[in-house]
């Protein structure tokens, strides 16, 4: 075999390897593109469903109306920025117990449910379809009427900002808290307004997730500890803590399986729906 033939053979082998590499790269690209498309369609399905539910059940009040109804004098109770048609919500899913609305982050406006366990709505939407987004839900051991000392509310930290994906902004942007330190839990019986008292990252098995049988010294010490945990400056202080307070703990993932980000609010108003 001549030197020219050997040289030609080596070149053909190299081209063959490059072709295999190219095919492998194309396969990897196609697989990644498929996964991205799947993720996108999952996000869109979840977003579309909750937008549809919101259009059906939520009525937004005019800001001027809210101000007029809620602030004519110091004795007047505040008015929720939205009203909820719970009859329509229950016609779709009877597990509904409320609706959450964040004043400074109005994107967080979702139905709240309670399942038989904490896995039921982890990846199941309000209409009970499988979806990464799941549903905002309270701990299965909590009372449905938000009367516990500490009610745990869970929601996914979605990359498109849906569900509780925006909660972390309270830590990143202090102007949010200054814009409004309140969020609402609306129920068929009462509209509850909560003042944010703490926001911080904590471990999945921390004291933050403690449930209490009732008010008392143990809960009072818990509340004071949560105030100290806060990574943002709030108007809350230990001397304002009360063993009869009702706290709601909003919890979402951080991207680290060992930690969660939480925003905690203390109930400051309980008013009749209007």
PDB file of C-alpha atoms in Angstrom:
ATOM      1  CA  UNK A   1       0.000   0.000   0.000  1.00  0.00           C
ATOM      2  CA  UNK A   2       1.389   3.373  -0.994  1.00  0.00           C
ATOM      3  CA  UNK A   3       1.887   6.268   1.373  1.00  0.00           C
ATOM      4  CA  UNK A   4      -0.849   8.107  -0.533  1.00  0.00           C
ATOM      5  CA  UNK A   5      -3.381   5.291   0.093  1.00  0.00           C
ATOM      6  CA  UNK A   6      -2.544   5.134   3.826  1.00  0.00           C
ATOM      7  CA  UNK A   7      -3.008   8.882   4.122  1.00  0.00           C
ATOM      8  CA  UNK A   8      -6.376   8.660   2.394  1.00  0.00           C
ATOM      9  CA  UNK A   9      -7.525   5.861   4.729  1.00  0.00           C
ATOM     10  CA  UNK A  10      -6.642   7.824   7.849  1.00  0.00           C
ATOM     11  CA  UNK A  11      -8.586  10.828   6.586  1.00  0.00           C
ATOM     12  CA  UNK A  12     -11.670   8.706   5.939  1.00  0.00           C
ATOM     13  CA  UNK A  13     -11.546   7.279   9.491  1.00  0.00           C
ATOM     14  CA  UNK A  14     -11.309  10.773  10.946  1.00  0.00           C
ATOM     15  CA  UNK A  15     -14.284  11.918   8.934  1.00  0.00           C
ATOM     16  CA  UNK A  16     -16.241   8.921  10.194  1.00  0.00           C
ATOM     17  CA  UNK A  17     -15.532   9.848  13.820  1.00  0.00           C
ATOM     18  CA  UNK A  18     -16.484  13.465  13.193  1.00  0.00           C
ATOM     19  CA  UNK A  19     -19.739  12.312  11.628  1.00  0.00           C
ATOM     20  CA  UNK A  20     -20.541  10.231  14.719  1.00  0.00           C
ATOM     21  CA  UNK A  21     -19.765  13.190  16.964  1.00  0.00           C
ATOM     22  CA  UNK A  22     -21.994  15.428  14.854  1.00  0.00           C
ATOM     23  CA  UNK A  23     -24.853  12.915  14.993  1.00  0.00           C
ATOM     24  CA  UNK A  24     -24.467  12.632  18.785  1.00  0.00           C
ATOM     25  CA  UNK A  25     -24.484  16.428  19.120  1.00  0.00           C
ATOM     26  CA  UNK A  26     -27.645  16.672  17.028  1.00  0.00           C
ATOM     27  CA  UNK A  27     -29.317  14.003  19.195  1.00  0.00           C
ATOM     28  CA  UNK A  28     -28.361  15.867  22.377  1.00  0.00           C
ATOM     29  CA  UNK A  29     -29.664  19.123  20.905  1.00  0.00           C
ATOM     30  CA  UNK A  30     -32.952  17.522  19.879  1.00  0.00           C
ATOM     31  CA  UNK A  31     -33.369  15.947  23.331  1.00  0.00           C
ATOM     32  CA  UNK A  32     -32.688  19.284  25.048  1.00  0.00           C
ATOM     33  CA  UNK A  33     -35.061  21.087  22.680  1.00  0.00           C
ATOM     34  CA  UNK A  34     -37.775  18.506  23.395  1.00  0.00           C
ATOM     35  CA  UNK A  35     -37.320  18.959  27.145  1.00  0.00           C
ATOM     36  CA  UNK A  36     -37.462  22.741  26.840  1.00  0.00           C
ATOM     37  CA  UNK A  37     -40.607  22.494  24.742  1.00  0.00           C
ATOM     38  CA  UNK A  38     -42.155  20.117  27.285  1.00  0.00           C
ATOM     39  CA  UNK A  39     -41.322  22.501  30.133  1.00  0.00           C
ATOM     40  CA  UNK A  40     -42.710  25.456  28.178  1.00  0.00           C
ATOM     41  CA  UNK A  41     -45.976  23.662  27.416  1.00  0.00           C
ATOM     42  CA  UNK A  42     -46.312  22.613  31.075  1.00  0.00           C
ATOM     43  CA  UNK A  43     -45.834  26.198  32.213  1.00  0.00           C
ATOM     44  CA  UNK A  44     -48.318  27.449  29.618  1.00  0.00           C
ATOM     45  CA  UNK A  45     -50.950  24.860  30.544  1.00  0.00           C
ATOM     46  CA  UNK A  46     -50.671  25.777  34.204  1.00  0.00           C
ATOM     47  CA  UNK A  47     -50.729  29.512  33.543  1.00  0.00           C
ATOM     48  CA  UNK A  48     -53.662  29.252  31.154  1.00  0.00           C
ATOM     49  CA  UNK A  49     -55.671  27.200  33.630  1.00  0.00           C
ATOM     50  CA  UNK A  50     -55.155  29.625  36.513  1.00  0.00           C
ATOM     51  CA  UNK A  51     -55.845  32.620  34.280  1.00  0.00           C
ATOM     52  CA  UNK A  52     -59.133  30.996  33.314  1.00  0.00           C
ATOM     53  CA  UNK A  53     -60.014  30.315  36.950  1.00  0.00           C
ATOM     54  CA  UNK A  54     -59.158  33.881  37.890  1.00  0.00           C
ATOM     55  CA  UNK A  55     -61.339  35.301  35.116  1.00  0.00           C
ATOM     56  CA  UNK A  56     -64.215  33.162  36.352  1.00  0.00           C
ATOM     57  CA  UNK A  57     -63.938  33.737  40.097  1.00  0.00           C
ATOM     58  CA  UNK A  58     -62.127  37.031  40.754  1.00  0.00           C
ATOM     59  CA  UNK A  59     -63.578  40.520  40.595  1.00  0.00           C
ATOM     60  CA  UNK A  60     -61.078  43.330  41.037  1.00  0.00           C
ATOM     61  CA  UNK A  61     -62.259  46.385  42.886  1.00  0.00           C
ATOM     62  CA  UNK A  62     -61.478  49.850  41.635  1.00  0.00           C
ATOM     63  CA  UNK A  63     -58.633  51.304  43.780  1.00  0.00           C
ATOM     64  CA  UNK A  64     -60.713  54.388  44.472  1.00  0.00           C
ATOM     65  CA  UNK A  65     -63.559  52.195  45.718  1.00  0.00           C
ATOM     66  CA  UNK A  66     -61.194  50.290  48.029  1.00  0.00           C
ATOM     67  CA  UNK A  67     -59.881  53.538  49.461  1.00  0.00           C
ATOM     68  CA  UNK A  68     -63.363  54.965  49.889  1.00  0.00           C
ATOM     69  CA  UNK A  69     -64.774  51.848  51.566  1.00  0.00           C
ATOM     70  CA  UNK A  70     -61.746  50.991  53.650  1.00  0.00           C
ATOM     71  CA  UNK A  71     -60.303  54.254  54.906  1.00  0.00           C
ATOM     72  CA  UNK A  72     -62.922  56.887  55.712  1.00  0.00           C
ATOM     73  CA  UNK A  73     -61.906  56.835  59.369  1.00  0.00           C
ATOM     74  CA  UNK A  74     -59.719  54.885  61.783  1.00  0.00           C
ATOM     75  CA  UNK A  75     -62.577  52.667  62.903  1.00  0.00           C
ATOM     76  CA  UNK A  76     -63.419  51.435  59.404  1.00  0.00           C
ATOM     77  CA  UNK A  77     -62.220  47.954  58.505  1.00  0.00           C
ATOM     78  CA  UNK A  78     -60.020  47.592  55.396  1.00  0.00           C
ATOM     79  CA  UNK A  79     -61.489  46.231  52.179  1.00  0.00           C
ATOM     80  CA  UNK A  80     -59.851  43.501  50.104  1.00  0.00           C
ATOM     81  CA  UNK A  81     -58.726  44.657  46.634  1.00  0.00           C
ATOM     82  CA  UNK A  82     -60.604  41.706  45.107  1.00  0.00           C
ATOM     83  CA  UNK A  83     -63.747  39.668  45.746  1.00  0.00           C
ATOM     84  CA  UNK A  84     -64.070  35.934  45.128  1.00  0.00           C
ATOM     85  CA  UNK A  85     -66.932  33.829  43.795  1.00  0.00           C
ATOM     86  CA  UNK A  86     -66.473  30.713  45.919  1.00  0.00           C
ATOM     87  CA  UNK A  87     -69.583  29.032  44.542  1.00  0.00           C
ATOM     88  CA  UNK A  88     -67.959  28.930  41.109  1.00  0.00           C
ATOM     89  CA  UNK A  89     -64.694  27.693  42.596  1.00  0.00           C
ATOM     90  CA  UNK A  90     -66.425  24.911  44.523  1.00  0.00           C
ATOM     91  CA  UNK A  91     -68.223  23.771  41.390  1.00  0.00           C
ATOM     92  CA  UNK A  92     -64.794  22.835  40.029  1.00  0.00           C
ATOM     93  CA  UNK A  93     -63.024  21.653  43.179  1.00  0.00           C
ATOM     94  CA  UNK A  94     -64.611  21.264  46.593  1.00  0.00           C
ATOM     95  CA  UNK A  95     -61.190  21.191  48.278  1.00  0.00           C
ATOM     96  CA  UNK A  96     -60.970  24.979  47.967  1.00  0.00           C
ATOM     97  CA  UNK A  97     -60.695  26.780  51.309  1.00  0.00           C
ATOM     98  CA  UNK A  98     -59.597  30.264  50.294  1.00  0.00           C
ATOM     99  CA  UNK A  99     -57.840  32.605  47.923  1.00  0.00           C
ATOM    100  CA  UNK A 100     -54.466  34.277  48.494  1.00  0.00           C
ATOM    101  CA  UNK A 101     -53.666  37.764  47.242  1.00  0.00           C
ATOM    102  CA  UNK A 102     -50.414  39.688  47.822  1.00  0.00           C
ATOM    103  CA  UNK A 103     -50.911  43.462  47.700  1.00  0.00           C
ATOM    104  CA  UNK A 104     -47.327  44.273  46.627  1.00  0.00           C
ATOM    105  CA  UNK A 105     -47.193  41.282  44.275  1.00  0.00           C
ATOM    106  CA  UNK A 106     -50.662  41.036  42.691  1.00  0.00           C
ATOM    107  CA  UNK A 107     -49.282  38.283  40.414  1.00  0.00           C
ATOM    108  CA  UNK A 108     -49.671  36.049  43.471  1.00  0.00           C
ATOM    109  CA  UNK A 109     -53.421  35.615  43.288  1.00  0.00           C
ATOM    110  CA  UNK A 110     -54.485  31.974  43.469  1.00  0.00           C
ATOM    111  CA  UNK A 111     -57.013  29.587  44.970  1.00  0.00           C
ATOM    112  CA  UNK A 112     -55.873  27.768  48.106  1.00  0.00           C
ATOM    113  CA  UNK A 113     -56.813  24.146  48.753  1.00  0.00           C
ATOM    114  CA  UNK A 114     -56.236  21.414  51.320  1.00  0.00           C
ATOM    115  CA  UNK A 115     -55.655  17.796  50.329  1.00  0.00           C
ATOM    116  CA  UNK A 116     -55.729  14.530  52.229  1.00  0.00           C
ATOM    117  CA  UNK A 117     -51.932  14.759  52.494  1.00  0.00           C
ATOM    118  CA  UNK A 118     -49.167  17.115  51.415  1.00  0.00           C
ATOM    119  CA  UNK A 119     -48.542  15.224  48.173  1.00  0.00           C
ATOM    120  CA  UNK A 120     -52.026  15.504  46.671  1.00  0.00           C
ATOM    121  CA  UNK A 121     -51.613  18.972  45.182  1.00  0.00           C
ATOM    122  CA  UNK A 122     -47.840  18.995  44.842  1.00  0.00           C
ATOM    123  CA  UNK A 123     -48.118  18.426  41.081  1.00  0.00           C
ATOM    124  CA  UNK A 124     -51.869  18.561  40.599  1.00  0.00           C
ATOM    125  CA  UNK A 125     -53.609  21.730  39.488  1.00  0.00           C
ATOM    126  CA  UNK A 126     -56.822  23.146  40.853  1.00  0.00           C
ATOM    127  CA  UNK A 127     -58.726  21.342  38.092  1.00  0.00           C
ATOM    128  CA  UNK A 128     -56.866  18.170  39.135  1.00  0.00           C
ATOM    129  CA  UNK A 129     -54.666  17.928  36.054  1.00  0.00           C
ATOM    130  CA  UNK A 130     -51.059  16.808  36.363  1.00  0.00           C
ATOM    131  CA  UNK A 131     -48.721  19.794  36.124  1.00  0.00           C
ATOM    132  CA  UNK A 132     -45.392  20.859  37.634  1.00  0.00           C
ATOM    133  CA  UNK A 133     -47.039  23.982  39.042  1.00  0.00           C
ATOM    134  CA  UNK A 134     -49.431  22.101  41.305  1.00  0.00           C
ATOM    135  CA  UNK A 135     -51.734  24.198  43.495  1.00  0.00           C
ATOM    136  CA  UNK A 136     -51.238  26.499  46.481  1.00  0.00           C
ATOM    137  CA  UNK A 137     -52.221  24.354  49.480  1.00  0.00           C
ATOM    138  CA  UNK A 138     -52.143  24.377  53.267  1.00  0.00           C
ATOM    139  CA  UNK A 139     -50.671  21.606  55.386  1.00  0.00           C
ATOM    140  CA  UNK A 140     -53.062  18.684  55.719  1.00  0.00           C
ATOM    141  CA  UNK A 141     -52.724  18.896  59.517  1.00  0.00           C
ATOM    142  CA  UNK A 142     -53.897  22.505  59.667  1.00  0.00           C
ATOM    143  CA  UNK A 143     -57.513  23.529  60.232  1.00  0.00           C
ATOM    144  CA  UNK A 144     -59.309  24.546  57.046  1.00  0.00           C
ATOM    145  CA  UNK A 145     -60.470  27.892  58.478  1.00  0.00           C
ATOM    146  CA  UNK A 146     -56.976  29.343  59.144  1.00  0.00           C
ATOM    147  CA  UNK A 147     -57.689  29.426  62.877  1.00  0.00           C
ATOM    148  CA  UNK A 148     -54.441  27.688  63.905  1.00  0.00           C
ATOM    149  CA  UNK A 149     -51.627  29.597  65.573  1.00  0.00           C
ATOM    150  CA  UNK A 150     -49.448  28.795  62.549  1.00  0.00           C
ATOM    151  CA  UNK A 151     -50.972  27.825  59.202  1.00  0.00           C
ATOM    152  CA  UNK A 152     -48.466  26.480  56.663  1.00  0.00           C
ATOM    153  CA  UNK A 153     -49.139  27.395  53.030  1.00  0.00           C
ATOM    154  CA  UNK A 154     -47.026  25.759  50.315  1.00  0.00           C
ATOM    155  CA  UNK A 155     -46.439  26.795  46.706  1.00  0.00           C
ATOM    156  CA  UNK A 156     -43.851  26.028  44.030  1.00  0.00           C
ATOM    157  CA  UNK A 157     -41.082  28.451  43.112  1.00  0.00           C
ATOM    158  CA  UNK A 158     -41.777  28.325  39.374  1.00  0.00           C
ATOM    159  CA  UNK A 159     -39.092  29.690  37.035  1.00  0.00           C
ATOM    160  CA  UNK A 160     -41.636  31.747  35.104  1.00  0.00           C
ATOM    161  CA  UNK A 161     -42.602  33.530  38.330  1.00  0.00           C
ATOM    162  CA  UNK A 162     -45.974  31.841  38.723  1.00  0.00           C
ATOM    163  CA  UNK A 163     -47.296  30.338  41.958  1.00  0.00           C
ATOM    164  CA  UNK A 164     -44.851  31.405  44.738  1.00  0.00           C
ATOM    165  CA  UNK A 165     -42.051  32.123  42.275  1.00  0.00           C
ATOM    166  CA  UNK A 166     -42.220  35.843  43.105  1.00  0.00           C
ATOM    167  CA  UNK A 167     -42.006  35.518  46.903  1.00  0.00           C
ATOM    168  CA  UNK A 168     -38.215  35.839  46.917  1.00  0.00           C
ATOM    169  CA  UNK A 169     -38.591  39.405  45.639  1.00  0.00           C
ATOM    170  CA  UNK A 170     -39.417  40.485  49.186  1.00  0.00           C
ATOM    171  CA  UNK A 171     -35.808  39.671  50.049  1.00  0.00           C
ATOM    172  CA  UNK A 172     -34.349  41.100  46.834  1.00  0.00           C
ATOM    173  CA  UNK A 173     -36.305  44.365  46.682  1.00  0.00           C
ATOM    174  CA  UNK A 174     -37.036  46.220  49.925  1.00  0.00           C
ATOM    175  CA  UNK A 175     -39.337  48.639  48.114  1.00  0.00           C
ATOM    176  CA  UNK A 176     -41.948  45.856  47.890  1.00  0.00           C
ATOM    177  CA  UNK A 177     -42.435  45.753  51.643  1.00  0.00           C
ATOM    178  CA  UNK A 178     -42.525  49.547  51.750  1.00  0.00           C
ATOM    179  CA  UNK A 179     -45.142  49.560  48.980  1.00  0.00           C
ATOM    180  CA  UNK A 180     -47.379  47.262  50.999  1.00  0.00           C
ATOM    181  CA  UNK A 181     -46.671  45.003  53.951  1.00  0.00           C
ATOM    182  CA  UNK A 182     -50.003  43.183  53.673  1.00  0.00           C
ATOM    183  CA  UNK A 183     -51.442  40.122  52.005  1.00  0.00           C
ATOM    184  CA  UNK A 184     -54.927  38.628  52.098  1.00  0.00           C
ATOM    185  CA  UNK A 185     -56.445  35.212  52.624  1.00  0.00           C
ATOM    186  CA  UNK A 186     -60.049  35.419  51.482  1.00  0.00           C
ATOM    187  CA  UNK A 187     -62.441  32.665  52.563  1.00  0.00           C
ATOM    188  CA  UNK A 188     -66.191  32.111  52.112  1.00  0.00           C
ATOM    189  CA  UNK A 189     -66.766  33.263  55.706  1.00  0.00           C
ATOM    190  CA  UNK A 190     -64.171  35.996  56.292  1.00  0.00           C
ATOM    191  CA  UNK A 191     -61.505  38.034  54.543  1.00  0.00           C
ATOM    192  CA  UNK A 192     -58.291  37.927  56.562  1.00  0.00           C
ATOM    193  CA  UNK A 193     -55.566  40.530  56.172  1.00  0.00           C
ATOM    194  CA  UNK A 194     -52.034  39.695  57.313  1.00  0.00           C
ATOM    195  CA  UNK A 195     -49.102  41.985  58.022  1.00  0.00           C
ATOM    196  CA  UNK A 196     -45.741  40.608  56.914  1.00  0.00           C
ATOM    197  CA  UNK A 197     -43.516  40.188  59.969  1.00  0.00           C
ATOM    198  CA  UNK A 198     -40.616  38.134  58.581  1.00  0.00           C
ATOM    199  CA  UNK A 199     -39.039  36.804  55.391  1.00  0.00           C
ATOM    200  CA  UNK A 200     -36.027  34.485  55.364  1.00  0.00           C
ATOM    201  CA  UNK A 201     -34.410  31.265  54.146  1.00  0.00           C
ATOM    202  CA  UNK A 202     -34.652  28.294  56.473  1.00  0.00           C
ATOM    203  CA  UNK A 203     -33.975  24.556  56.503  1.00  0.00           C
ATOM    204  CA  UNK A 204     -36.735  22.127  55.541  1.00  0.00           C
ATOM    205  CA  UNK A 205     -36.867  20.730  59.077  1.00  0.00           C
ATOM    206  CA  UNK A 206     -36.570  24.015  60.981  1.00  0.00           C
ATOM    207  CA  UNK A 207     -38.800  25.246  63.799  1.00  0.00           C
ATOM    208  CA  UNK A 208     -40.561  27.447  61.238  1.00  0.00           C
ATOM    209  CA  UNK A 209     -42.804  24.502  60.350  1.00  0.00           C
ATOM    210  CA  UNK A 210     -43.975  23.906  63.921  1.00  0.00           C
ATOM    211  CA  UNK A 211     -47.707  23.378  64.378  1.00  0.00           C
ATOM    212  CA  UNK A 212     -49.351  24.222  67.691  1.00  0.00           C
ATOM    213  CA  UNK A 213     -52.344  22.774  69.510  1.00  0.00           C
ATOM    214  CA  UNK A 214     -53.343  26.214  70.707  1.00  0.00           C
ATOM    215  CA  UNK A 215     -52.140  29.615  71.945  1.00  0.00           C
ATOM    216  CA  UNK A 216     -49.694  29.769  74.816  1.00  0.00           C
ATOM    217  CA  UNK A 217     -46.169  30.550  75.943  1.00  0.00           C
ATOM    218  CA  UNK A 218     -44.625  28.090  73.481  1.00  0.00           C
ATOM    219  CA  UNK A 219     -46.218  29.840  70.521  1.00  0.00           C
ATOM    220  CA  UNK A 220     -45.269  33.281  71.863  1.00  0.00           C
ATOM    221  CA  UNK A 221     -41.614  32.239  72.023  1.00  0.00           C
ATOM    222  CA  UNK A 222     -41.918  30.822  68.523  1.00  0.00           C
ATOM    223  CA  UNK A 223     -43.235  34.119  67.151  1.00  0.00           C
ATOM    224  CA  UNK A 224     -40.417  36.095  68.753  1.00  0.00           C
ATOM    225  CA  UNK A 225     -37.877  33.697  67.262  1.00  0.00           C
ATOM    226  CA  UNK A 226     -39.375  34.075  63.788  1.00  0.00           C
ATOM    227  CA  UNK A 227     -39.087  37.854  64.072  1.00  0.00           C
ATOM    228  CA  UNK A 228     -35.369  37.484  64.764  1.00  0.00           C
ATOM    229  CA  UNK A 229     -34.974  35.203  61.743  1.00  0.00           C
ATOM    230  CA  UNK A 230     -36.152  37.850  59.301  1.00  0.00           C
ATOM    231  CA  UNK A 231     -33.718  38.883  56.579  1.00  0.00           C
ATOM    232  CA  UNK A 232     -35.738  42.005  55.810  1.00  0.00           C
ATOM    233  CA  UNK A 233     -36.557  44.950  58.038  1.00  0.00           C
ATOM    234  CA  UNK A 234     -40.211  45.001  59.062  1.00  0.00           C
ATOM    235  CA  UNK A 235     -42.368  47.073  61.393  1.00  0.00           C
ATOM    236  CA  UNK A 236     -42.949  44.038  63.608  1.00  0.00           C
ATOM    237  CA  UNK A 237     -41.300  43.856  67.005  1.00  0.00           C
ATOM    238  CA  UNK A 238     -41.161  41.408  69.909  1.00  0.00           C
ATOM    239  CA  UNK A 239     -43.149  43.686  72.196  1.00  0.00           C
ATOM    240  CA  UNK A 240     -46.052  43.502  69.718  1.00  0.00           C
ATOM    241  CA  UNK A 241     -46.060  39.687  69.736  1.00  0.00           C
ATOM    242  CA  UNK A 242     -49.061  38.037  71.392  1.00  0.00           C
ATOM    243  CA  UNK A 243     -49.729  34.412  72.237  1.00  0.00           C
ATOM    244  CA  UNK A 244     -53.155  34.776  70.609  1.00  0.00           C
ATOM    245  CA  UNK A 245     -51.734  35.876  67.246  1.00  0.00           C
ATOM    246  CA  UNK A 246     -52.583  33.938  64.082  1.00  0.00           C
ATOM    247  CA  UNK A 247     -49.640  33.474  61.735  1.00  0.00           C
ATOM    248  CA  UNK A 248     -49.623  32.273  58.144  1.00  0.00           C
ATOM    249  CA  UNK A 249     -46.319  30.898  56.841  1.00  0.00           C
ATOM    250  CA  UNK A 250     -45.931  31.035  53.057  1.00  0.00           C
ATOM    251  CA  UNK A 251     -43.278  28.515  52.019  1.00  0.00           C
ATOM    252  CA  UNK A 252     -41.565  27.830  48.700  1.00  0.00           C
ATOM    253  CA  UNK A 253     -38.470  25.976  47.458  1.00  0.00           C
ATOM    254  CA  UNK A 254     -35.140  27.698  46.757  1.00  0.00           C
ATOM    255  CA  UNK A 255     -33.420  25.395  44.272  1.00  0.00           C
ATOM    256  CA  UNK A 256     -31.597  23.795  47.206  1.00  0.00           C
ATOM    257  CA  UNK A 257     -33.405  20.691  48.456  1.00  0.00           C
ATOM    258  CA  UNK A 258     -32.291  21.410  52.013  1.00  0.00           C
ATOM    259  CA  UNK A 259     -33.756  24.905  52.287  1.00  0.00           C
ATOM    260  CA  UNK A 260     -36.969  26.859  51.773  1.00  0.00           C
ATOM    261  CA  UNK A 261     -37.801  30.548  51.553  1.00  0.00           C
ATOM    262  CA  UNK A 262     -40.675  31.719  53.731  1.00  0.00           C
ATOM    263  CA  UNK A 263     -42.712  34.859  54.198  1.00  0.00           C
ATOM    264  CA  UNK A 264     -44.689  35.032  57.431  1.00  0.00           C
ATOM    265  CA  UNK A 265     -47.632  37.256  58.153  1.00  0.00           C
ATOM    266  CA  UNK A 266     -49.636  37.992  61.301  1.00  0.00           C
ATOM    267  CA  UNK A 267     -53.389  38.424  61.063  1.00  0.00           C
ATOM    268  CA  UNK A 268     -54.392  42.003  61.730  1.00  0.00           C
ATOM    269  CA  UNK A 269     -57.954  42.084  60.381  1.00  0.00           C
ATOM    270  CA  UNK A 270     -60.868  39.696  59.925  1.00  0.00           C
ATOM    271  CA  UNK A 271     -63.698  41.301  57.974  1.00  0.00           C
ATOM    272  CA  UNK A 272     -66.880  40.139  56.327  1.00  0.00           C
ATOM    273  CA  UNK A 273     -66.704  39.739  52.527  1.00  0.00           C
ATOM    274  CA  UNK A 274     -68.233  42.680  50.688  1.00  0.00           C
TER     275      UNK A 274
END
